[in-house]
Coordinates of C-alpha atoms in Angstrom, one line a residue:
Chain A
M1103 CA 22.8 -14.1 31.5
A1104 CA 23.7 -10.6 32.5
Q1105 CA 26.1 -8.9 30.1
G1106 CA 29.1 -6.9 31.1
G1107 CA 28.5 -3.2 31.1
T1108 CA 31.1 -1.3 29.2
S1109 CA 30.4 2.0 27.5
T1110 CA 30.3 0.5 24.0
D1111 CA 27.8 -2.2 25.1
G1112 CA 24.1 -1.6 25.4
I1113 CA 22.1 1.5 25.0
T1114 CA 23.2 4.8 26.4
L1115 CA 21.2 8.0 26.6
T1116 CA 22.9 11.2 27.7
G1117 CA 20.7 14.2 28.6
V1118 CA 18.1 13.4 26.0
S1119 CA 15.2 15.6 25.3
Y1120 CA 12.6 15.4 22.5
A1121 CA 10.2 18.1 21.5
V1122 CA 7.7 18.4 18.7
T1123 CA 6.6 21.9 17.8
G1124 CA 7.8 23.3 21.1
R1125 CA 6.0 20.8 23.2
E1126 CA 8.5 18.7 25.2
I1127 CA 7.6 15.0 25.2
L1128 CA 10.8 13.7 26.9
S1129 CA 12.9 15.8 29.2
D1130 CA 16.5 15.2 30.2
I1131 CA 16.7 11.4 30.2
S1132 CA 20.0 9.8 31.0
L1133 CA 20.2 6.0 31.1
S1134 CA 22.7 3.3 30.6
L1135 CA 21.0 0.1 29.7
T1136 CA 23.2 -3.0 29.8
E1137 CA 21.0 -5.6 31.5
S1138 CA 19.6 -8.6 29.5
R1139 CA 15.9 -7.9 30.2
I1140 CA 14.8 -4.3 30.5
G1141 CA 11.3 -3.1 30.9
I1142 CA 10.0 0.5 30.3
I1143 CA 6.7 1.1 31.9
G1144 CA 4.3 4.1 31.9
R1145 CA 0.9 5.3 31.1
N1146 CA -0.4 6.1 27.6
G1147 CA 1.1 9.4 26.5
S1148 CA 3.9 9.2 29.1
G1149 CA 6.6 9.3 26.3
K1150 CA 7.6 5.7 26.5
T1151 CA 7.0 5.0 22.8
T1152 CA 8.9 8.2 21.9
L1153 CA 11.8 6.8 24.0
L1154 CA 11.7 3.6 22.0
R1155 CA 11.7 5.4 18.7
L1156 CA 14.7 7.4 19.9
M1157 CA 16.6 4.3 20.9
A1158 CA 15.7 2.8 17.5
G1159 CA 17.1 5.7 15.7
L1160 CA 13.8 6.4 14.0
I1161 CA 13.8 9.9 15.4
A1162 CA 16.6 12.1 16.5
P1163 CA 16.7 13.8 20.0
S1164 CA 16.3 17.6 20.2
R1165 CA 19.0 17.7 22.8
G1166 CA 21.5 15.1 24.1
S1167 CA 22.7 11.9 22.4
V1168 CA 21.7 8.3 22.0
T1169 CA 24.2 5.5 21.3
V1170 CA 23.7 1.8 20.7
A1171 CA 26.8 -0.3 21.1
G1172 CA 28.8 3.0 20.9
R1173 CA 27.2 4.1 17.6
D1174 CA 24.4 6.4 16.5
P1175 CA 21.3 4.3 16.0
A1176 CA 20.1 6.7 13.1
D1177 CA 22.6 4.8 10.9
R1178 CA 20.0 2.1 10.3
K1179 CA 22.1 0.1 7.9
A1180 CA 24.9 -0.3 10.4
M1181 CA 22.3 -1.0 13.1
L1182 CA 20.6 -3.9 11.3
S1183 CA 22.8 -6.6 13.1
R1184 CA 22.7 -4.7 16.4
L1185 CA 19.1 -3.6 16.9
G1186 CA 15.8 -5.1 15.9
I1187 CA 12.5 -3.5 16.4
L1188 CA 9.1 -5.2 16.9
F1189 CA 6.4 -2.7 16.4
Q1190 CA 3.1 -2.8 18.3
N1191 CA 0.9 -3.3 15.3
P1192 CA 2.1 -6.0 12.8
D1193 CA 0.1 -4.2 10.1
H1194 CA 2.5 -1.3 10.3
M1195 CA 5.5 -3.6 10.0
I1196 CA 4.6 -6.2 7.4
L1197 CA 5.7 -4.8 4.1
F1198 CA 5.3 -7.7 1.7
P1199 CA 2.4 -9.7 0.2
T1200 CA 3.8 -13.1 1.0
V1201 CA 5.4 -14.6 4.2
E1202 CA 8.5 -15.7 2.4
E1203 CA 9.2 -12.2 0.9
E1204 CA 8.6 -10.6 4.3
L1205 CA 11.2 -12.9 6.0
A1206 CA 13.7 -12.6 3.2
F1207 CA 13.6 -8.8 3.0
G1208 CA 15.6 -8.2 6.2
L1209 CA 18.3 -10.6 5.1
I1210 CA 18.6 -9.0 1.7
Q1211 CA 19.0 -5.7 3.5
Q1212 CA 21.9 -7.2 5.4
G1213 CA 23.6 -7.9 2.1
R1214 CA 22.7 -11.5 1.4
S1215 CA 21.7 -12.6 -2.1
K1216 CA 18.1 -13.0 -2.9
A1217 CA 18.3 -16.8 -3.4
D1218 CA 20.3 -17.1 -0.2
A1219 CA 17.8 -15.0 1.8
Q1220 CA 14.9 -17.0 0.4
E1221 CA 16.5 -20.3 1.4
A1222 CA 17.2 -19.0 4.9
A1223 CA 13.5 -17.8 5.2
R1224 CA 12.3 -21.3 4.2
A1225 CA 14.7 -23.0 6.6
C1226 CA 13.5 -20.7 9.4
L1227 CA 9.8 -21.6 8.7
L1228 CA 10.7 -25.3 8.5
A1229 CA 12.5 -25.1 11.9
E1230 CA 9.4 -23.4 13.4
G1231 CA 7.1 -26.1 11.9
R1232 CA 5.5 -23.6 9.6
A1233 CA 6.9 -24.5 6.2
H1234 CA 3.4 -24.3 4.7
W1235 CA 3.4 -20.5 5.5
A1236 CA 6.0 -19.7 2.9
T1237 CA 3.8 -18.7 0.0
A1238 CA 0.8 -17.7 2.1
P1239 CA -0.4 -14.1 1.7
T1240 CA 0.4 -12.1 4.8
A1241 CA -3.0 -10.6 4.7
T1242 CA -4.7 -14.0 5.4
L1243 CA -2.7 -14.7 8.6
S1244 CA -4.5 -14.1 11.9
Q1245 CA -3.5 -11.2 14.2
G1246 CA -1.4 -13.6 16.4
Q1247 CA 0.2 -15.2 13.3
R1248 CA 1.1 -11.8 11.9
H1249 CA 2.7 -10.8 15.2
Y1250 CA 4.6 -14.1 15.2
L1251 CA 5.8 -13.4 11.6
C1252 CA 7.1 -10.0 12.6
L1253 CA 9.0 -11.6 15.5
L1254 CA 10.5 -14.2 13.1
S1255 CA 11.5 -11.6 10.6
V1256 CA 13.3 -9.7 13.4
L1257 CA 15.0 -12.9 14.8
L1258 CA 16.1 -14.0 11.4
M1259 CA 18.3 -10.9 11.2
Q1260 CA 20.0 -11.9 14.5
P1261 CA 20.3 -8.5 16.1
E1262 CA 22.0 -8.2 19.5
T1263 CA 19.2 -6.2 21.0
I1264 CA 15.5 -6.2 20.3
L1265 CA 13.1 -3.4 21.1
L1266 CA 9.5 -4.6 21.8
D1267 CA 6.7 -2.1 21.7
E1268 CA 3.7 -3.4 23.7
P1269 CA 4.4 -7.0 22.5
F1270 CA 1.3 -8.5 24.0
A1271 CA -1.3 -5.9 23.2
G1272 CA -4.4 -7.3 21.5
L1273 CA -3.3 -10.9 21.6
D1274 CA -5.3 -13.7 23.3
L1275 CA -4.0 -15.4 26.4
P1276 CA -2.5 -18.6 24.7
T1277 CA -0.7 -16.5 22.1
Q1278 CA 0.6 -14.2 24.9
A1279 CA 1.9 -17.3 26.8
R1280 CA 3.5 -18.7 23.7
L1281 CA 5.2 -15.4 22.9
A1282 CA 6.3 -14.9 26.5
R1283 CA 7.9 -18.3 26.5
R1284 CA 9.6 -17.5 23.2
F1285 CA 11.0 -14.2 24.5
A1286 CA 12.3 -15.8 27.7
A1287 CA 14.4 -18.3 25.7
L1288 CA 16.0 -15.6 23.5
P1289 CA 19.7 -15.0 24.0
Q1290 CA 19.3 -11.3 22.9
R1291 CA 18.9 -8.3 25.1
L1292 CA 15.3 -7.3 25.2
V1293 CA 13.9 -3.9 25.9
T1294 CA 10.1 -4.2 26.5
I1295 CA 7.8 -1.2 26.5
S1296 CA 4.4 -1.7 28.1
H1297 CA 1.7 -0.1 30.2
D1298 CA 1.0 -3.5 31.6
P1299 CA 2.9 -4.6 34.8
A1300 CA 2.5 -8.3 33.8
A1301 CA 4.4 -7.8 30.6
V1302 CA 7.5 -6.6 32.4
A1303 CA 7.3 -8.5 35.7
T1304 CA 10.3 -10.7 34.9
A1305 CA 12.7 -7.9 33.8
D1306 CA 16.1 -7.4 35.4
R1307 CA 15.5 -3.7 35.5
L1308 CA 12.4 -1.5 35.2
I1309 CA 12.3 2.1 34.2
W1310 CA 9.0 4.0 35.0
I1311 CA 8.4 6.9 32.7
E1312 CA 5.9 9.6 33.8
A1313 CA 5.2 12.8 31.9
G1314 CA 8.4 12.6 29.9
R1315 CA 10.7 12.0 32.8
I1316 CA 12.1 9.0 34.7
R1317 CA 9.9 8.6 37.7
A1318 CA 11.7 5.5 39.1
D1319 CA 14.4 3.1 38.1
G1320 CA 15.1 -0.3 39.7
P1321 CA 14.2 -4.0 40.0
P1322 CA 10.5 -5.0 39.4
A1323 CA 10.1 -6.0 43.0
T1324 CA 10.4 -2.3 44.1
I1325 CA 9.0 -0.5 41.1
L1326 CA 5.9 -2.6 40.3
P1327 CA 4.1 -2.3 43.6
A1328 CA 4.6 1.5 43.6
F1329 CA 3.5 1.7 39.9
T1330 CA 0.4 -0.5 40.5
A1331 CA -0.6 1.6 43.5
E1332 CA -0.2 4.8 41.6
M1333 CA -2.2 3.6 38.6
A1334 CA -5.0 2.5 41.0
R1335 CA -4.9 5.9 42.7
I1336 CA -5.2 7.8 39.4
G1337 CA -8.0 5.4 38.3
E1338 CA -10.0 6.4 41.4
A1339 CA -9.8 10.0 40.5
D1340 CA -11.3 11.3 37.3
A1341 CA -7.9 12.3 35.9
D1342 CA -8.4 11.6 32.2
A1343 CA -10.3 14.8 31.2
D1344 CA -7.3 17.1 30.4
L1345 CA -6.4 17.8 26.8
S1346 CA -2.7 17.9 26.1
R1347 CA -3.0 20.4 23.2
Chain B
M731 CA -4.2 -12.1 -4.2
L732 CA -7.0 -12.2 -6.8
T733 CA -5.6 -12.0 -10.3
L734 CA -7.0 -12.5 -13.8
T735 CA -4.8 -15.4 -14.5
S736 CA -6.8 -18.5 -15.5
P737 CA -6.6 -21.4 -13.1
V738 CA -7.1 -23.7 -16.2
E739 CA -3.6 -24.8 -17.2
T740 CA -3.1 -24.3 -21.0
P741 CA -0.1 -24.8 -23.3
F742 CA 0.1 -21.0 -23.4
H743 CA 1.0 -20.8 -19.7
R744 CA 4.3 -22.4 -20.6
L745 CA 5.3 -19.9 -23.2
P746 CA 7.7 -17.2 -22.0
A747 CA 5.9 -13.9 -21.0
G748 CA 8.2 -11.8 -23.2
A749 CA 7.4 -13.8 -26.3
K750 CA 3.6 -13.6 -25.6
L751 CA 3.8 -9.8 -25.2
G752 CA 5.8 -9.4 -28.4
A753 CA 3.3 -11.6 -30.3
L754 CA 0.5 -9.5 -28.9
C755 CA 2.0 -6.3 -30.1
L756 CA 2.4 -7.7 -33.7
F757 CA -1.1 -9.1 -33.7
T758 CA -2.6 -5.8 -32.5
A759 CA -0.6 -3.9 -35.2
L760 CA -1.9 -6.3 -37.8
L761 CA -5.5 -5.8 -36.6
F762 CA -5.2 -2.0 -37.1
H763 CA -3.9 -2.6 -40.7
L764 CA -6.9 -4.6 -41.7
N765 CA -9.8 -2.5 -42.9
S766 CA -12.5 -4.9 -44.0
P767 CA -14.7 -7.2 -42.0
L768 CA -13.8 -10.5 -43.7
P769 CA -10.1 -11.0 -42.6
L770 CA -11.0 -9.5 -39.2
A771 CA -13.8 -12.0 -38.8
A772 CA -11.4 -14.8 -39.8
L773 CA -8.9 -13.7 -37.2
L774 CA -11.6 -13.4 -34.5
A775 CA -12.9 -16.8 -35.3
A776 CA -9.4 -18.3 -35.1
L777 CA -9.0 -16.6 -31.7
A778 CA -12.3 -17.9 -30.5
A779 CA -11.5 -21.5 -31.7
L780 CA -8.1 -21.2 -29.9
H781 CA -10.0 -20.5 -26.7
L782 CA -12.6 -23.3 -27.2
T783 CA -9.8 -25.9 -27.7
Q784 CA -8.9 -25.2 -24.0
G785 CA -12.3 -26.2 -22.7
G786 CA -15.5 -24.6 -21.7
T787 CA -14.3 -23.1 -18.4
F788 CA -11.5 -21.3 -20.0
A789 CA -13.6 -19.9 -22.9
A790 CA -16.4 -18.8 -20.4
H791 CA -13.7 -17.0 -18.4
A792 CA -12.6 -15.2 -21.5
L793 CA -16.1 -14.3 -22.4
R794 CA -16.7 -12.8 -19.0
L795 CA -13.7 -10.6 -19.5
L796 CA -15.3 -9.1 -22.6
R797 CA -18.5 -8.1 -20.8
P798 CA -17.4 -4.5 -20.1
L799 CA -17.4 -3.9 -23.9
W800 CA -21.1 -4.4 -24.4
P801 CA -22.2 -0.7 -24.0
F802 CA -19.6 0.3 -26.7
A803 CA -20.7 -2.6 -29.0
L804 CA -24.3 -1.5 -28.7
V805 CA -23.5 2.2 -29.5
I806 CA -21.4 1.2 -32.5
A807 CA -24.0 -1.3 -33.8
L808 CA -26.9 1.3 -33.5
W809 CA -24.8 4.1 -34.9
H810 CA -23.7 2.2 -38.0
L811 CA -27.1 0.7 -38.7
W812 CA -28.5 4.2 -38.5
Q813 CA -25.8 5.4 -40.9
R814 CA -26.5 2.4 -43.2
D815 CA -22.8 1.4 -43.0
P816 CA -22.9 -2.1 -41.6
A817 CA -19.5 -3.1 -43.1
G818 CA -17.9 -0.1 -41.3
G819 CA -19.5 -1.0 -38.0
A820 CA -18.6 -4.7 -38.3
T821 CA -14.9 -3.7 -39.0
I822 CA -14.7 -1.6 -35.9
L823 CA -16.5 -4.2 -33.7
L824 CA -14.5 -7.2 -34.9
R825 CA -11.2 -5.3 -34.5
L826 CA -12.1 -4.2 -31.0
L827 CA -13.2 -7.7 -29.9
A828 CA -10.1 -9.4 -31.4
A829 CA -7.7 -6.9 -29.9
V830 CA -9.2 -7.1 -26.4
M831 CA -9.6 -10.9 -26.6
A832 CA -5.9 -11.4 -27.7
A833 CA -4.7 -9.1 -24.9
N834 CA -6.9 -10.9 -22.3
L835 CA -5.5 -14.2 -23.6
V836 CA -2.0 -13.1 -22.6
T837 CA -3.2 -11.9 -19.2
M838 CA -5.1 -15.1 -18.6
T839 CA -2.2 -17.4 -19.4
T840 CA 0.7 -15.5 -17.7
R841 CA 1.3 -15.8 -14.0
L842 CA 1.6 -12.6 -12.0
S843 CA 5.2 -13.6 -10.9
D844 CA 6.2 -14.0 -14.6
M845 CA 4.6 -10.7 -15.5
L846 CA 6.4 -9.0 -12.6
A847 CA 9.8 -10.5 -13.7
L848 CA 9.2 -9.3 -17.2
T849 CA 8.2 -5.8 -16.0
E850 CA 11.3 -5.6 -13.9
R851 CA 13.4 -6.6 -16.9
L852 CA 11.8 -4.1 -19.1
A853 CA 12.3 -1.4 -16.5
T854 CA 16.0 -2.0 -16.1
P855 CA 17.0 0.6 -18.7
L856 CA 15.0 3.2 -16.6
R857 CA 17.8 3.1 -14.0
H858 CA 19.6 5.6 -16.3
I859 CA 16.9 8.2 -15.5
G860 CA 17.1 7.4 -11.7
L861 CA 14.5 4.7 -11.2
A862 CA 16.3 1.9 -9.3
P863 CA 15.0 -1.5 -10.2
R864 CA 15.0 -2.4 -6.4
A865 CA 12.8 0.6 -5.5
F866 CA 10.5 -0.3 -8.4
A867 CA 10.1 -3.9 -7.2
L868 CA 9.6 -2.7 -3.6
A869 CA 6.9 -0.2 -4.6
I870 CA 5.0 -3.0 -6.4
A871 CA 5.2 -5.3 -3.4
L872 CA 4.1 -2.6 -1.1
T873 CA 1.0 -1.8 -3.1
V874 CA 0.0 -5.4 -3.4
R875 CA 0.5 -5.8 0.4
F876 CA -1.5 -2.7 1.3
L877 CA -4.5 -3.3 -1.0
P878 CA -6.2 -5.6 1.4
V879 CA -5.2 -3.5 4.4
L880 CA -6.6 -0.4 2.9
S881 CA -9.9 -2.0 1.7
Q882 CA -10.3 -3.5 5.2
R883 CA -9.8 0.0 6.6
V884 CA -12.5 1.4 4.3
A885 CA -14.8 -1.4 5.3
E886 CA -14.2 -0.5 9.0
I887 CA -14.9 3.2 8.4
T888 CA -18.1 2.2 6.6
D889 CA -19.1 0.0 9.5
A890 CA -18.3 2.8 12.0
F891 CA -20.5 5.2 10.0
R892 CA -23.4 2.8 9.6
A893 CA -23.3 1.9 13.3
R894 CA -24.5 5.4 13.9
S895 CA -26.4 6.2 10.8
P896 CA -29.1 4.5 8.7
R897 CA -27.4 5.6 5.4
R898 CA -24.3 4.5 3.5
P899 CA -21.4 6.9 4.0
G900 CA -21.0 7.7 0.3
H901 CA -18.5 10.5 -0.2
R902 CA -18.0 10.9 3.5
I903 CA -15.7 7.9 3.3
L904 CA -13.2 9.9 1.2
I905 CA -11.4 12.0 3.8
P906 CA -10.9 9.1 6.4
A907 CA -9.8 6.8 3.5
T908 CA -7.2 9.3 2.3
L909 CA -6.0 10.0 5.8
A910 CA -5.6 6.2 6.3
A911 CA -3.5 6.0 3.2
L912 CA -1.3 8.9 4.4
D913 CA -0.9 7.5 7.9
D914 CA -0.1 4.1 6.6
A915 CA 2.5 5.6 4.2
D916 CA 4.2 7.2 7.2
R917 CA 4.3 4.0 9.1
V918 CA 5.5 2.0 6.1
A919 CA 8.3 4.5 5.6
E920 CA 9.3 4.1 9.3
A921 CA 9.1 0.3 9.1
L922 CA 11.3 0.4 6.0
R923 CA 13.9 2.6 7.7
A924 CA 13.8 0.3 10.7
R925 CA 14.9 -2.5 8.5
G926 CA 17.7 -0.7 6.6
G927 CA 15.8 1.7 4.3
A928 CA 14.9 1.5 0.6
G929 CA 18.3 2.5 -0.9
Chain C
M332 CA 13.4 8.2 -0.2
E333 CA 11.4 5.8 2.0
R334 CA 8.7 8.4 2.5
N335 CA 8.3 9.1 -1.2
L336 CA 8.2 5.4 -2.0
A337 CA 5.7 4.6 0.7
H338 CA 3.4 7.4 -0.4
I339 CA 3.5 6.4 -4.0
A340 CA 2.8 2.8 -3.2
L341 CA 0.0 3.6 -0.7
F342 CA -1.8 6.0 -3.1
A343 CA -1.6 3.4 -5.9
A344 CA -3.5 1.1 -3.5
L345 CA -5.9 4.0 -2.6
I346 CA -6.8 4.5 -6.3
A347 CA -7.7 0.7 -6.5
V348 CA -9.7 0.8 -3.3
L349 CA -11.6 3.8 -4.3
G350 CA -12.6 1.9 -7.5
L351 CA -14.7 -0.3 -5.2
V352 CA -16.5 2.4 -3.3
P353 CA -19.8 3.7 -4.7
A354 CA -19.0 7.2 -3.5
I355 CA -21.6 9.2 -5.6
T356 CA -25.1 8.2 -6.7
L357 CA -26.4 10.4 -9.5
P358 CA -30.0 11.6 -9.2
F359 CA -31.2 8.9 -11.6
G360 CA -29.6 6.2 -9.5
V361 CA -26.4 5.6 -11.4
P362 CA -23.6 4.9 -8.9
I363 CA -20.2 6.4 -9.8
T364 CA -17.1 5.0 -8.2
A365 CA -14.4 7.3 -6.8
Q366 CA -11.6 5.9 -8.9
S367 CA -10.9 8.9 -11.1
L368 CA -11.3 11.0 -7.9
G369 CA -8.4 8.9 -6.6
I370 CA -6.4 10.0 -9.6
M371 CA -7.1 13.6 -8.9
L372 CA -6.2 13.2 -5.2
C373 CA -2.9 11.6 -6.1
G374 CA -2.0 15.0 -7.8
T375 CA -3.6 17.4 -5.3
V376 CA -2.3 15.6 -2.2
L377 CA 1.0 14.1 -3.3
G378 CA 2.0 16.8 -5.8
A379 CA 2.8 16.5 -9.5
K380 CA 5.7 14.0 -9.6
R381 CA 4.8 11.6 -6.8
G382 CA 1.1 11.8 -7.9
A383 CA 1.9 10.8 -11.5
L384 CA 4.2 8.0 -10.3
A385 CA 1.5 6.6 -8.0
V386 CA -0.9 6.5 -11.0
L387 CA 1.7 4.9 -13.2
L388 CA 2.3 2.2 -10.6
F389 CA -1.4 1.6 -10.4
L390 CA -1.7 1.3 -14.2
L391 CA 1.3 -1.1 -14.2
L392 CA -0.5 -3.4 -11.7
V393 CA -3.6 -3.3 -13.9
A394 CA -1.6 -4.1 -17.0
I395 CA 0.1 -7.2 -15.4
G396 CA -3.3 -8.6 -14.6
L397 CA -4.7 -7.3 -11.3
P398 CA -8.5 -6.5 -11.6
L399 CA -8.1 -3.1 -10.0
L400 CA -10.0 -0.8 -12.4
S401 CA -13.6 0.0 -11.3
G402 CA -15.9 -2.9 -12.1
G403 CA -13.1 -5.4 -11.5
R404 CA -11.5 -4.8 -14.9
G405 CA -7.8 -5.3 -15.6
G406 CA -5.2 -7.0 -17.6
L407 CA -3.8 -6.1 -21.0
G408 CA -7.2 -6.1 -22.6
V409 CA -8.3 -2.8 -21.1
F410 CA -5.4 -1.2 -22.9
A411 CA -6.8 -2.5 -26.2
G412 CA -10.3 -1.3 -25.4
P413 CA -12.1 2.0 -26.1
S414 CA -11.1 3.6 -22.8
V415 CA -7.3 3.3 -23.4
G416 CA -7.0 7.1 -24.0
F417 CA -8.4 7.8 -20.5
L418 CA -5.9 5.3 -19.0
I419 CA -3.0 7.0 -20.8
G420 CA -4.3 10.4 -19.6
F421 CA -4.6 9.3 -15.9
P422 CA -0.9 10.0 -15.0
V423 CA -0.9 13.2 -16.9
A424 CA -4.1 14.3 -15.2
A425 CA -2.5 13.7 -11.8
F426 CA 0.6 15.5 -12.8
V427 CA -1.3 18.6 -14.0
A428 CA -3.6 18.6 -10.9
G429 CA -0.5 18.4 -8.7
L430 CA 1.4 21.0 -10.6
I431 CA -1.4 23.6 -10.1
V432 CA -1.7 22.9 -6.3
E433 CA 2.1 23.2 -6.0
R434 CA 2.5 26.4 -8.1
W435 CA -0.7 28.4 -7.5
Q436 CA -0.5 29.7 -4.0
A437 CA -4.2 30.3 -3.7
P438 CA -6.3 28.8 -0.8
V439 CA -5.8 25.0 -1.0
A440 CA -9.5 24.3 -1.9
A441 CA -9.4 26.7 -4.8
A442 CA -6.1 25.4 -6.1
A443 CA -7.3 21.8 -5.8
L444 CA -10.6 22.6 -7.6
L445 CA -8.8 24.3 -10.5
G446 CA -6.2 21.5 -10.6
S447 CA -8.8 18.8 -10.6
V448 CA -10.9 20.5 -13.4
L449 CA -7.8 21.2 -15.5
G450 CA -6.1 17.9 -14.9
G451 CA -8.9 15.5 -14.1
V452 CA -11.4 16.7 -16.7
I453 CA -9.8 18.9 -19.5
V454 CA -6.4 17.1 -19.8
L455 CA -8.0 13.7 -19.1
Y456 CA -10.6 14.1 -21.8
A457 CA -8.0 15.5 -24.2
F458 CA -6.4 12.1 -24.0
G459 CA -9.6 10.1 -23.6
I460 CA -11.6 11.5 -26.6
P461 CA -9.0 10.9 -29.3
G462 CA -8.4 7.5 -27.8
M463 CA -12.0 6.6 -28.1
A464 CA -12.2 8.2 -31.6
I465 CA -9.3 5.9 -32.8
M466 CA -10.6 2.7 -31.1
L467 CA -14.2 3.1 -32.3
G468 CA -13.4 4.7 -35.7
K469 CA -15.3 7.9 -34.9
T470 CA -14.5 11.6 -35.5
I471 CA -13.5 13.7 -32.5
P472 CA -16.9 15.5 -32.2
E473 CA -18.6 12.1 -32.3
A474 CA -16.4 10.7 -29.6
T475 CA -16.9 13.8 -27.6
A476 CA -20.7 13.2 -27.8
L477 CA -20.2 9.6 -26.6
T478 CA -18.2 10.7 -23.5
A479 CA -20.3 13.8 -22.6
A480 CA -22.6 11.8 -20.3
Y481 CA -19.7 11.3 -17.9
I482 CA -18.7 15.0 -17.6
P483 CA -21.3 16.0 -14.9
G484 CA -20.1 13.1 -12.6
D485 CA -16.5 14.1 -13.2
L486 CA -17.2 17.7 -12.2
I487 CA -18.8 16.5 -9.0
K488 CA -15.6 14.5 -8.3
C489 CA -13.6 17.7 -8.9
A490 CA -15.6 19.4 -6.1
L491 CA -15.1 16.4 -3.8
A492 CA -11.4 16.3 -4.6
A493 CA -11.2 20.0 -3.6
L494 CA -13.1 19.3 -0.3
V495 CA -11.0 16.2 0.5
T496 CA -7.7 18.1 -0.2
R497 CA -8.8 21.0 2.0
G498 CA -9.9 18.5 4.7
I499 CA -6.4 16.9 4.7
A500 CA -4.8 20.4 4.8
Q501 CA -6.8 21.2 7.9
M502 CA -6.4 17.9 9.7
R503 CA -2.8 17.0 8.7
P504 CA -1.1 20.1 7.4
G505 CA 2.2 18.3 7.3
A506 CA 0.8 15.4 5.2
L507 CA -0.2 17.6 2.2
L508 CA 3.0 16.9 0.3
S509 CA 1.9 19.0 -2.7
R510 CA 2.2 22.1 -0.4
G511 CA 5.2 20.7 1.5

């Protein structure tokens, strides 16, 4: 289900750099992302999470510009129906004491009434076979269940694109498989960020970020073997002793 | 979430929270106008009888909530016996017990959600001084949500310390706990903005 | 807006969590929780206004029935008890502590120490002692004598509040909103 690539569709980065206290984390990134499944891969500290936060409008670029569907993603209110974000750690994302409140919040933010949002949240849980979750305290859910709740709260808002930050980190294998199946069936454009080749192996397009720059860009079949070989080569050497600051 | 609301369902649970709070204010004002032990003892006895009609579990729960008062009760009792003023001591003690018991009764028979709704209603006039009711409700929800997260974090820090030391961390928990609250606050702010902000 | 709201909410939770931690054990074996230290930190770390709001939010949750005061106390009953003056003084204490760290451009540990002593002890007891005098039918000197036993522990907490505030300033300079 590849989507047509016009300039107002998808995510466009033009000459984007991002620096914190003079230290450049991303340098001169230009990308036009219109594919349905996009993977961004790189090592810890390569700048890939910063790239996601830029796309999400959570931080502003030091130079260059970012647009999502032709608009500035920093306008989060306007972005609610266009861009959803699934953070790596559900504990950083769940804001409410009960499951139902957590699900309803995004809908209320999109302008729906409280009663309406609550009803939609319950309907969603029912459709997922988890009606009994509604009044459960979010703190009592397991790690996998909390992750799932975060995904549901994003899906309920029906954004056109969803950014996934290390969506499988810390989850057991059955939960990973369930989530992967769920992702595969989604009609939305997905941008997945990971250090793990397996998480992005089925993408339409892969972008390899290294030291804040694009190292390679192409289909997984050409990118992944090179990435895996490079990671193995670095792992052989003792290359993890440098301090960045 | 652990609350002080009694799981024993009583007729008081069905009264509106606002009415209970109003009655409590009047009752407490009355207590402070009475200055002799007899009428205060009568009111306290009536209050105790009211608890007992709701069964032993309920009354025992109420009694447990009075436990933190015993050091004060002891001090007052000794003081007034020493001063040879038992009537004065009894007035103070009976008033204190009745006031705390009545307030606890409202807490024990009002669900957290009803209390929250009442608070939000009472806070509505505050919007004139810039406190949005929505931000207010959001702040309450966030605190309740992050109580277990933060205590879990403190437990983890304690474990990490004890894994490498025979002692309890004591005050050494304070800096990491405060940093955890600050870091969580930044992430919560970000998660809020990701979903359209607090405005 | 989001950042202020999140800090106020998280520090309200921090006060509650510190009420569970036996942070200090006095020489004769009495453990003191860090709850009132949490009140001081709200001021010295978040600043006067945010700090006072965090404390108010905490007290509101206590009032509506969450057992968040140290020793698992809570509900409306604690506001009818002898310690009510201290509870009313909590937000003012945080405000004063925060104000001093904001206004007095001394090294952060010194400002936090002075703020904690002025706010967390002097201002707090200025509310707490009359409260106890009224609730227990005592004179001000009598009530002062009743509370005096807690003052040494509170002074230790002031020193700790100063150390924690300095620690935050060193590790996360940007996070010390009172000096923002």
